[in-house]
Amino acid sequence: MISDSLSCLGRYLGIHPALDTAIRWLEENDPAQLPNGRTEIDGQRVFINVMDAALRPAEGAEFEYHRLYADLQIDLTGSEYWAWTTRAEATGPFDETADCGFAAGPEESSGLLGEGRFALFLPGEYHKPSCISPVSDALRKAVVKIRMGG
């Protein structure tokens, strides 16, 4: 998991070729200008989902995890609370088609997005995005999906 300022995103070039594609695209384009829905950057390797989302309470919310894709989370309006853990147990079967599973466990790290910050959750990392923040219960966000596995 990486959380930093969007102005520092270029520091993470070289971690993975698909992440490099996403970073270079974000350096030249504004995801806030995209319509809601999916926009492909590099086919199935890198794409962006833009959405308006009602936020959920963090307490009792499950963590999600992916096997193939990293999530680069960027709030376009508003702010969200996120959490991360290394200690979670699956609460159901993993959905291979959606590349998504859910798990429960204790929060080990957390933070706030918005105001030019991002969070990058790598494949296999348990993360809990889209939670109510001290200033927002809804937002518009972009999730860049970056295929790093398989």
CSV table of N, CA and C in Angstrom, one decimal, residues 26-149:
chain,number,residue,atom,x,y,z
A,26,LEU,N,-1.9,9.8,-16.1
A,26,LEU,CA,-2.4,10.7,-15.1
A,26,LEU,C,-1.6,12.0,-15.1
A,27,GLU,N,-0.3,11.9,-15.5
A,27,GLU,CA,0.5,13.2,-15.6
A,27,GLU,C,0.1,14.1,-16.7
A,28,GLU,N,-0.6,13.5,-17.7
A,28,GLU,CA,-1.0,14.2,-18.9
A,28,GLU,C,-2.5,14.4,-19.0
A,29,ASN,N,-3.3,13.8,-18.2
A,29,ASN,CA,-4.8,13.9,-18.3
A,29,ASN,C,-5.4,14.1,-16.9
A,30,ASP,N,-6.6,14.7,-16.9
A,30,ASP,CA,-7.3,14.9,-15.7
A,30,ASP,C,-8.5,14.0,-15.6
A,31,PRO,N,-8.4,13.0,-14.7
A,31,PRO,CA,-9.6,12.1,-14.6
A,31,PRO,C,-10.9,12.8,-14.2
A,32,ALA,N,-10.8,13.9,-13.6
A,32,ALA,CA,-12.1,14.7,-13.3
A,32,ALA,C,-12.8,15.1,-14.5
A,33,GLN,N,-12.2,15.1,-15.7
A,33,GLN,CA,-12.8,15.5,-16.9
A,33,GLN,C,-13.5,14.3,-17.6
A,34,LEU,N,-13.3,13.1,-17.1
A,34,LEU,CA,-13.9,11.9,-17.7
A,34,LEU,C,-15.4,11.7,-17.2
A,35,PRO,N,-16.2,11.1,-18.1
A,35,PRO,CA,-17.6,10.8,-17.7
A,35,PRO,C,-17.6,9.7,-16.7
A,36,ASN,N,-18.6,9.5,-15.9
A,36,ASN,CA,-18.8,8.4,-15.0
A,36,ASN,C,-18.8,7.1,-15.9
A,37,GLY,N,-18.2,6.0,-15.3
A,37,GLY,CA,-18.1,4.8,-16.0
A,37,GLY,C,-16.7,4.4,-16.3
A,38,ARG,N,-16.5,3.5,-17.2
A,38,ARG,CA,-15.1,2.9,-17.5
A,38,ARG,C,-14.5,3.7,-18.7
A,39,THR,N,-13.3,4.0,-18.6
A,39,THR,CA,-12.5,4.6,-19.7
A,39,THR,C,-11.2,3.7,-19.8
A,40,GLU,N,-11.0,3.2,-20.9
A,40,GLU,CA,-9.8,2.3,-21.1
A,40,GLU,C,-8.6,3.2,-21.5
A,41,ILE,N,-7.5,2.9,-20.8
A,41,ILE,CA,-6.2,3.6,-21.1
A,41,ILE,C,-5.3,2.6,-22.0
A,42,ASP,N,-5.3,1.4,-21.5
A,42,ASP,CA,-4.5,0.4,-22.2
A,42,ASP,C,-5.3,-1.0,-22.2
A,43,GLY,N,-6.4,-1.0,-22.8
A,43,GLY,CA,-7.3,-2.2,-22.8
A,43,GLY,C,-7.6,-2.7,-21.4
A,44,GLN,N,-7.4,-4.0,-21.3
A,44,GLN,CA,-7.7,-4.7,-20.0
A,44,GLN,C,-6.5,-4.4,-19.0
A,45,ARG,N,-5.4,-3.9,-19.4
A,45,ARG,CA,-4.2,-3.7,-18.5
A,45,ARG,C,-4.4,-2.5,-17.6
A,46,VAL,N,-4.9,-1.4,-18.2
A,46,VAL,CA,-5.1,-0.2,-17.4
A,46,VAL,C,-6.4,0.5,-17.8
A,47,PHE,N,-7.3,0.7,-16.9
A,47,PHE,CA,-8.5,1.4,-17.2
A,47,PHE,C,-8.9,2.2,-15.9
A,48,ILE,N,-9.8,3.1,-16.1
A,48,ILE,CA,-10.3,3.9,-15.0
A,48,ILE,C,-11.8,3.8,-14.8
A,49,ASN,N,-12.3,3.6,-13.6
A,49,ASN,CA,-13.7,3.6,-13.3
A,49,ASN,C,-13.9,4.9,-12.5
A,50,VAL,N,-14.8,5.8,-13.1
A,50,VAL,CA,-15.1,7.1,-12.4
A,50,VAL,C,-16.6,6.9,-12.0
A,51,MET,N,-16.8,7.3,-10.7
A,51,MET,CA,-18.2,7.1,-10.1
A,51,MET,C,-18.5,8.1,-9.1
A,52,ASP,N,-19.8,8.3,-8.9
A,52,ASP,CA,-20.3,9.1,-7.8
A,52,ASP,C,-20.7,8.0,-6.7
A,53,ALA,N,-20.2,8.2,-5.5
A,53,ALA,CA,-20.4,7.1,-4.5
A,53,ALA,C,-20.9,7.7,-3.2
A,54,ALA,N,-21.9,7.0,-2.6
A,54,ALA,CA,-22.3,7.3,-1.2
A,54,ALA,C,-21.3,6.5,-0.4
A,55,LEU,N,-20.8,7.2,0.7
A,55,LEU,CA,-19.8,6.5,1.5
A,55,LEU,C,-20.4,5.7,2.6
A,56,ARG,N,-19.7,4.7,3.1
A,56,ARG,CA,-20.3,3.8,4.1
A,56,ARG,C,-19.5,4.0,5.5
A,57,PRO,N,-20.1,3.6,6.5
A,57,PRO,CA,-19.4,3.7,7.8
A,57,PRO,C,-18.3,2.7,7.8
A,58,ALA,N,-17.1,3.0,8.3
A,58,ALA,CA,-16.0,2.1,8.3
A,58,ALA,C,-16.2,1.0,9.3
A,59,GLU,N,-16.8,1.3,10.4
A,59,GLU,CA,-17.0,0.2,11.4
A,59,GLU,C,-17.9,-0.9,10.8
A,60,GLY,N,-17.5,-2.1,10.8
A,60,GLY,CA,-18.2,-3.2,10.3
A,60,GLY,C,-18.1,-3.5,8.8
A,61,ALA,N,-17.5,-2.5,8.1
A,61,ALA,CA,-17.3,-2.7,6.7
A,61,ALA,C,-16.2,-3.8,6.4
A,62,GLU,N,-16.4,-4.6,5.4
A,62,GLU,CA,-15.4,-5.6,5.0
A,62,GLU,C,-14.3,-4.9,4.2
A,63,PHE,N,-13.2,-5.6,4.3
A,63,PHE,CA,-12.1,-5.3,3.4
A,63,PHE,C,-12.3,-6.0,2.1
A,64,GLU,N,-11.8,-5.4,1.0
A,64,GLU,CA,-11.8,-6.1,-0.3
A,64,GLU,C,-10.3,-6.4,-0.7
A,65,TYR,N,-10.2,-7.3,-1.6
A,65,TYR,CA,-8.8,-7.6,-2.1
A,65,TYR,C,-9.0,-8.1,-3.6
A,66,HIS,N,-7.9,-8.0,-4.3
A,66,HIS,CA,-7.8,-8.4,-5.7
A,66,HIS,C,-6.6,-9.3,-5.9
A,67,ARG,N,-6.6,-10.1,-6.9
A,67,ARG,CA,-5.5,-11.0,-7.2
A,67,ARG,C,-4.7,-10.5,-8.4
A,68,LEU,N,-5.4,-9.8,-9.4
A,68,LEU,CA,-4.8,-9.4,-10.6
A,68,LEU,C,-4.5,-7.9,-10.6
A,69,TYR,N,-5.4,-7.1,-10.1
A,69,TYR,CA,-5.4,-5.7,-10.3
A,69,TYR,C,-5.0,-4.9,-9.0
A,70,ALA,N,-4.2,-3.9,-9.2
A,70,ALA,CA,-4.0,-2.9,-8.1
A,70,ALA,C,-5.1,-1.8,-8.3
A,71,ASP,N,-5.5,-1.2,-7.2
A,71,ASP,CA,-6.4,0.0,-7.2
A,71,ASP,C,-5.6,1.2,-6.9
A,72,LEU,N,-5.7,2.2,-7.8
A,72,LEU,CA,-5.1,3.5,-7.5
A,72,LEU,C,-6.3,4.4,-7.3
A,73,GLN,N,-6.6,4.7,-6.0
A,73,GLN,CA,-7.8,5.5,-5.7
A,73,GLN,C,-7.5,7.0,-5.6
A,74,ILE,N,-8.4,7.8,-6.3
A,74,ILE,CA,-8.2,9.2,-6.3
A,74,ILE,C,-9.6,9.8,-6.1
A,75,ASP,N,-9.7,10.7,-5.1
A,75,ASP,CA,-11.0,11.4,-4.9
A,75,ASP,C,-11.0,12.7,-5.8
A,76,LEU,N,-12.1,12.8,-6.6
A,76,LEU,CA,-12.2,14.0,-7.5
A,76,LEU,C,-12.9,15.1,-6.8
A,77,THR,N,-13.9,14.8,-6.0
A,77,THR,CA,-14.5,15.7,-5.1
A,77,THR,C,-14.7,15.1,-3.8
A,78,GLY,N,-14.8,15.8,-2.7
A,78,GLY,CA,-15.0,15.2,-1.4
A,78,GLY,C,-13.8,14.5,-0.8
A,79,SER,N,-14.0,13.7,0.1
A,79,SER,CA,-12.9,13.0,0.8
A,79,SER,C,-13.5,11.7,1.4
A,80,GLU,N,-12.6,10.7,1.4
A,80,GLU,CA,-13.0,9.4,2.0
A,80,GLU,C,-11.9,8.9,3.0
A,81,TYR,N,-12.4,8.1,3.9
A,81,TYR,CA,-11.6,7.4,4.9
A,81,TYR,C,-11.3,6.1,4.3
A,82,TRP,N,-10.0,5.6,4.4
A,82,TRP,CA,-9.7,4.2,4.0
A,82,TRP,C,-8.9,3.5,5.1
A,83,ALA,N,-8.9,2.2,5.0
A,83,ALA,CA,-8.2,1.4,6.0
A,83,ALA,C,-7.5,0.3,5.2
A,84,TRP,N,-6.5,-0.3,5.9
A,84,TRP,CA,-5.7,-1.4,5.3
A,84,TRP,C,-5.3,-2.3,6.4
A,85,THR,N,-5.1,-3.6,6.0
A,85,THR,CA,-4.6,-4.6,7.0
A,85,THR,C,-3.9,-5.7,6.3
A,86,THR,N,-3.0,-6.4,7.0
A,86,THR,CA,-2.4,-7.6,6.5
A,86,THR,C,-3.0,-8.8,7.2
A,87,ARG,N,-3.9,-8.6,8.2
A,87,ARG,CA,-4.5,-9.7,8.9
A,87,ARG,C,-6.0,-9.7,8.7
A,88,ALA,N,-6.4,-10.5,7.7
A,88,ALA,CA,-7.8,-10.6,7.4
A,88,ALA,C,-8.1,-12.1,7.0
A,89,GLU,N,-9.3,-12.5,7.2
A,89,GLU,CA,-9.8,-13.8,6.7
A,89,GLU,C,-11.0,-13.6,5.7
A,90,ALA,N,-10.9,-14.4,4.6
A,90,ALA,CA,-12.0,-14.3,3.6
A,90,ALA,C,-13.3,-14.6,4.3
A,91,THR,N,-14.3,-13.8,3.8
A,91,THR,CA,-15.7,-14.0,4.3
A,91,THR,C,-16.6,-14.7,3.3
A,92,GLY,N,-16.0,-15.1,2.2
A,92,GLY,CA,-16.8,-15.8,1.1
A,92,GLY,C,-15.8,-16.2,0.0
A,93,PRO,N,-16.4,-16.8,-1.0
A,93,PRO,CA,-15.5,-17.2,-2.1
A,93,PRO,C,-15.0,-16.0,-2.9
A,94,PHE,N,-13.9,-16.1,-3.5
A,94,PHE,CA,-13.3,-15.1,-4.4
A,94,PHE,C,-14.0,-15.1,-5.7
A,95,ASP,N,-14.4,-14.0,-6.3
A,95,ASP,CA,-15.0,-13.9,-7.6
A,95,ASP,C,-14.0,-13.6,-8.6
A,96,GLU,N,-13.6,-14.7,-9.3
A,96,GLU,CA,-12.5,-14.6,-10.3
A,96,GLU,C,-12.9,-13.6,-11.5
A,97,THR,N,-14.1,-13.6,-11.9
A,97,THR,CA,-14.6,-12.8,-13.0
A,97,THR,C,-14.4,-11.3,-12.6
A,98,ALA,N,-14.8,-10.9,-11.4
A,98,ALA,CA,-14.7,-9.5,-10.9
A,98,ALA,C,-13.4,-9.2,-10.3
A,99,ASP,N,-12.5,-10.3,-10.2
A,99,ASP,CA,-11.2,-10.1,-9.5
A,99,ASP,C,-11.4,-9.4,-8.1
A,100,CYS,N,-12.3,-10.0,-7.3
A,100,CYS,CA,-12.6,-9.3,-6.1
A,100,CYS,C,-13.1,-10.4,-5.0
A,101,GLY,N,-12.5,-10.2,-3.8
A,101,GLY,CA,-13.0,-11.0,-2.7
A,101,GLY,C,-13.1,-10.1,-1.5
A,102,PHE,N,-13.8,-10.6,-0.5
A,102,PHE,CA,-14.0,-9.8,0.7
A,102,PHE,C,-13.5,-10.5,2.0
A,103,ALA,N,-13.1,-9.7,2.9
A,103,ALA,CA,-12.5,-10.3,4.1
A,103,ALA,C,-12.8,-9.4,5.3
A,104,ALA,N,-12.6,-10.0,6.5
A,104,ALA,CA,-12.8,-9.3,7.8
A,104,ALA,C,-11.5,-9.4,8.6
A,105,GLY,N,-11.2,-8.3,9.3
A,105,GLY,CA,-10.0,-8.3,10.1
A,105,GLY,C,-9.8,-6.9,10.8
A,106,PRO,N,-8.8,-6.8,11.6
A,106,PRO,CA,-8.6,-5.5,12.2
A,106,PRO,C,-7.9,-4.5,11.3
A,107,GLU,N,-8.2,-3.2,11.5
A,107,GLU,CA,-7.5,-2.2,10.7
A,107,GLU,C,-6.1,-2.0,11.3
A,108,GLU,N,-5.1,-2.0,10.4
A,108,GLU,CA,-3.8,-1.8,10.9
A,108,GLU,C,-3.2,-0.4,10.5
A,109,SER,N,-3.8,0.2,9.4
A,109,SER,CA,-3.4,1.5,9.0
A,109,SER,C,-4.6,2.2,8.4
A,110,SER,N,-4.6,3.5,8.4
A,110,SER,CA,-5.8,4.2,7.8
A,110,SER,C,-5.4,5.6,7.4
A,111,GLY,N,-6.2,6.3,6.6
A,111,GLY,CA,-6.0,7.6,6.2
A,111,GLY,C,-7.1,8.2,5.5
A,112,LEU,N,-6.9,9.5,5.1
A,112,LEU,CA,-8.0,10.2,4.3
A,112,LEU,C,-7.5,10.5,2.9
A,113,LEU,N,-8.4,10.4,2.0
A,113,LEU,CA,-8.1,10.8,0.6
A,113,LEU,C,-8.7,12.2,0.4
A,114,GLY,N,-8.6,12.7,-0.8
A,114,GLY,CA,-9.1,14.1,-1.1
A,114,GLY,C,-7.9,15.0,-1.1
A,115,GLU,N,-8.2,16.2,-1.5
A,115,GLU,CA,-7.2,17.3,-1.5
A,115,GLU,C,-5.8,16.9,-2.1
A,116,GLY,N,-5.9,16.2,-3.3
A,116,GLY,CA,-4.7,15.9,-4.0
A,116,GLY,C,-3.9,14.7,-3.5
A,117,ARG,N,-4.5,13.8,-2.8
A,117,ARG,CA,-3.8,12.6,-2.3
A,117,ARG,C,-4.4,11.4,-3.0
A,118,PHE,N,-3.5,10.3,-3.0
A,118,PHE,CA,-4.0,9.1,-3.6
A,118,PHE,C,-3.6,7.9,-2.7
A,119,ALA,N,-4.3,6.8,-2.9
A,119,ALA,CA,-3.9,5.5,-2.2
A,119,ALA,C,-3.8,4.5,-3.3
A,120,LEU,N,-2.7,3.7,-3.3
A,120,LEU,CA,-2.5,2.6,-4.2
A,120,LEU,C,-2.5,1.3,-3.4
A,121,PHE,N,-3.4,0.5,-3.7
A,121,PHE,CA,-3.5,-0.8,-3.0
A,121,PHE,C,-3.1,-1.9,-4.0
A,122,LEU,N,-2.1,-2.7,-3.7
A,122,LEU,CA,-1.5,-3.6,-4.6
A,122,LEU,C,-2.3,-5.0,-4.6
A,123,PRO,N,-2.2,-5.8,-5.6
A,123,PRO,CA,-2.9,-7.1,-5.6
A,123,PRO,C,-2.5,-7.9,-4.3
A,124,GLY,N,-3.6,-8.5,-3.7
A,124,GLY,CA,-3.4,-9.2,-2.5
A,124,GLY,C,-3.5,-8.4,-1.2
A,125,GLU,N,-3.5,-7.1,-1.3
A,125,GLU,CA,-3.6,-6.3,-0.1
A,125,GLU,C,-5.1,-6.0,0.3
A,126,TYR,N,-5.4,-6.3,1.6
A,126,TYR,CA,-6.7,-6.0,2.1
A,126,TYR,C,-6.9,-4.5,2.3
A,127,HIS,N,-7.9,-4.0,1.6
A,127,HIS,CA,-8.2,-2.5,1.8
A,127,HIS,C,-9.7,-2.3,1.9
A,128,LYS,N,-10.0,-1.2,2.6
A,128,LYS,CA,-11.4,-0.8,2.9
A,128,LYS,C,-11.5,0.7,2.4
A,129,PRO,N,-11.8,0.9,1.1
A,129,PRO,CA,-12.0,2.3,0.7
A,129,PRO,C,-13.5,2.7,0.8
A,130,SER,N,-13.7,3.9,0.4
A,130,SER,CA,-15.1,4.5,0.3
A,130,SER,C,-15.9,4.5,1.7
A,131,CYS,N,-15.1,4.9,2.7
A,131,CYS,CA,-15.8,5.1,4.0
A,131,CYS,C,-16.0,6.5,4.3
A,132,ILE,N,-17.0,6.8,5.1
A,132,ILE,CA,-17.3,8.2,5.5
A,132,ILE,C,-16.1,8.9,6.2
A,133,SER,N,-15.8,10.1,5.7
A,133,SER,CA,-14.7,10.9,6.3
A,133,SER,C,-15.3,11.9,7.2
A,134,PRO,N,-14.5,12.7,8.0
A,134,PRO,CA,-15.0,13.7,8.8
A,134,PRO,C,-15.7,14.8,8.0
A,135,VAL,N,-15.4,14.9,6.7
A,135,VAL,CA,-16.1,16.0,6.0
A,135,VAL,C,-17.0,15.6,4.8
A,136,SER,N,-17.1,14.3,4.6
A,136,SER,CA,-17.8,13.8,3.4
A,136,SER,C,-18.6,12.5,3.7
A,137,ASP,N,-19.8,12.4,3.2
A,137,ASP,CA,-20.5,11.2,3.2
A,137,ASP,C,-20.9,10.7,1.8
A,138,ALA,N,-20.4,11.5,0.8
A,138,ALA,CA,-20.5,11.2,-0.6
A,138,ALA,C,-19.4,11.8,-1.4
A,139,LEU,N,-19.0,11.3,-2.6
A,139,LEU,CA,-18.0,11.9,-3.3
A,139,LEU,C,-18.0,11.4,-4.8
A,140,ARG,N,-17.2,12.0,-5.6
A,140,ARG,CA,-16.9,11.6,-7.0
A,140,ARG,C,-15.5,11.1,-6.9
A,141,LYS,N,-15.2,9.9,-7.4
A,141,LYS,CA,-13.9,9.3,-7.4
A,141,LYS,C,-13.5,8.6,-8.7
A,142,ALA,N,-12.2,8.4,-8.8
A,142,ALA,CA,-11.7,7.6,-9.9
A,142,ALA,C,-10.8,6.5,-9.3
A,143,VAL,N,-11.1,5.3,-9.8
A,143,VAL,CA,-10.3,4.1,-9.4
A,143,VAL,C,-9.6,3.6,-10.7
A,144,VAL,N,-8.3,3.8,-10.7
A,144,VAL,CA,-7.5,3.3,-11.8
A,144,VAL,C,-7.2,1.9,-11.5
A,145,LYS,N,-7.6,1.0,-12.4
A,145,LYS,CA,-7.4,-0.5,-12.2
A,145,LYS,C,-6.1,-0.8,-13.1
A,146,ILE,N,-5.1,-1.4,-12.4
A,146,ILE,CA,-3.8,-1.6,-13.0
A,146,ILE,C,-3.5,-3.1,-12.9
A,147,ARG,N,-3.5,-3.8,-14.0
A,147,ARG,CA,-3.2,-5.3,-14.0
A,147,ARG,C,-1.7,-5.5,-13.7
A,148,MET,N,-1.5,-6.1,-12.5
A,148,MET,CA,-0.1,-6.4,-12.1
A,148,MET,C,0.1,-7.8,-11.8
A,149,GLY,N,-0.9,-8.6,-11.8
A,149,GLY,CA,-0.8,-10.0,-11.5
A,149,GLY,C,-1.2,-10.9,-12.7
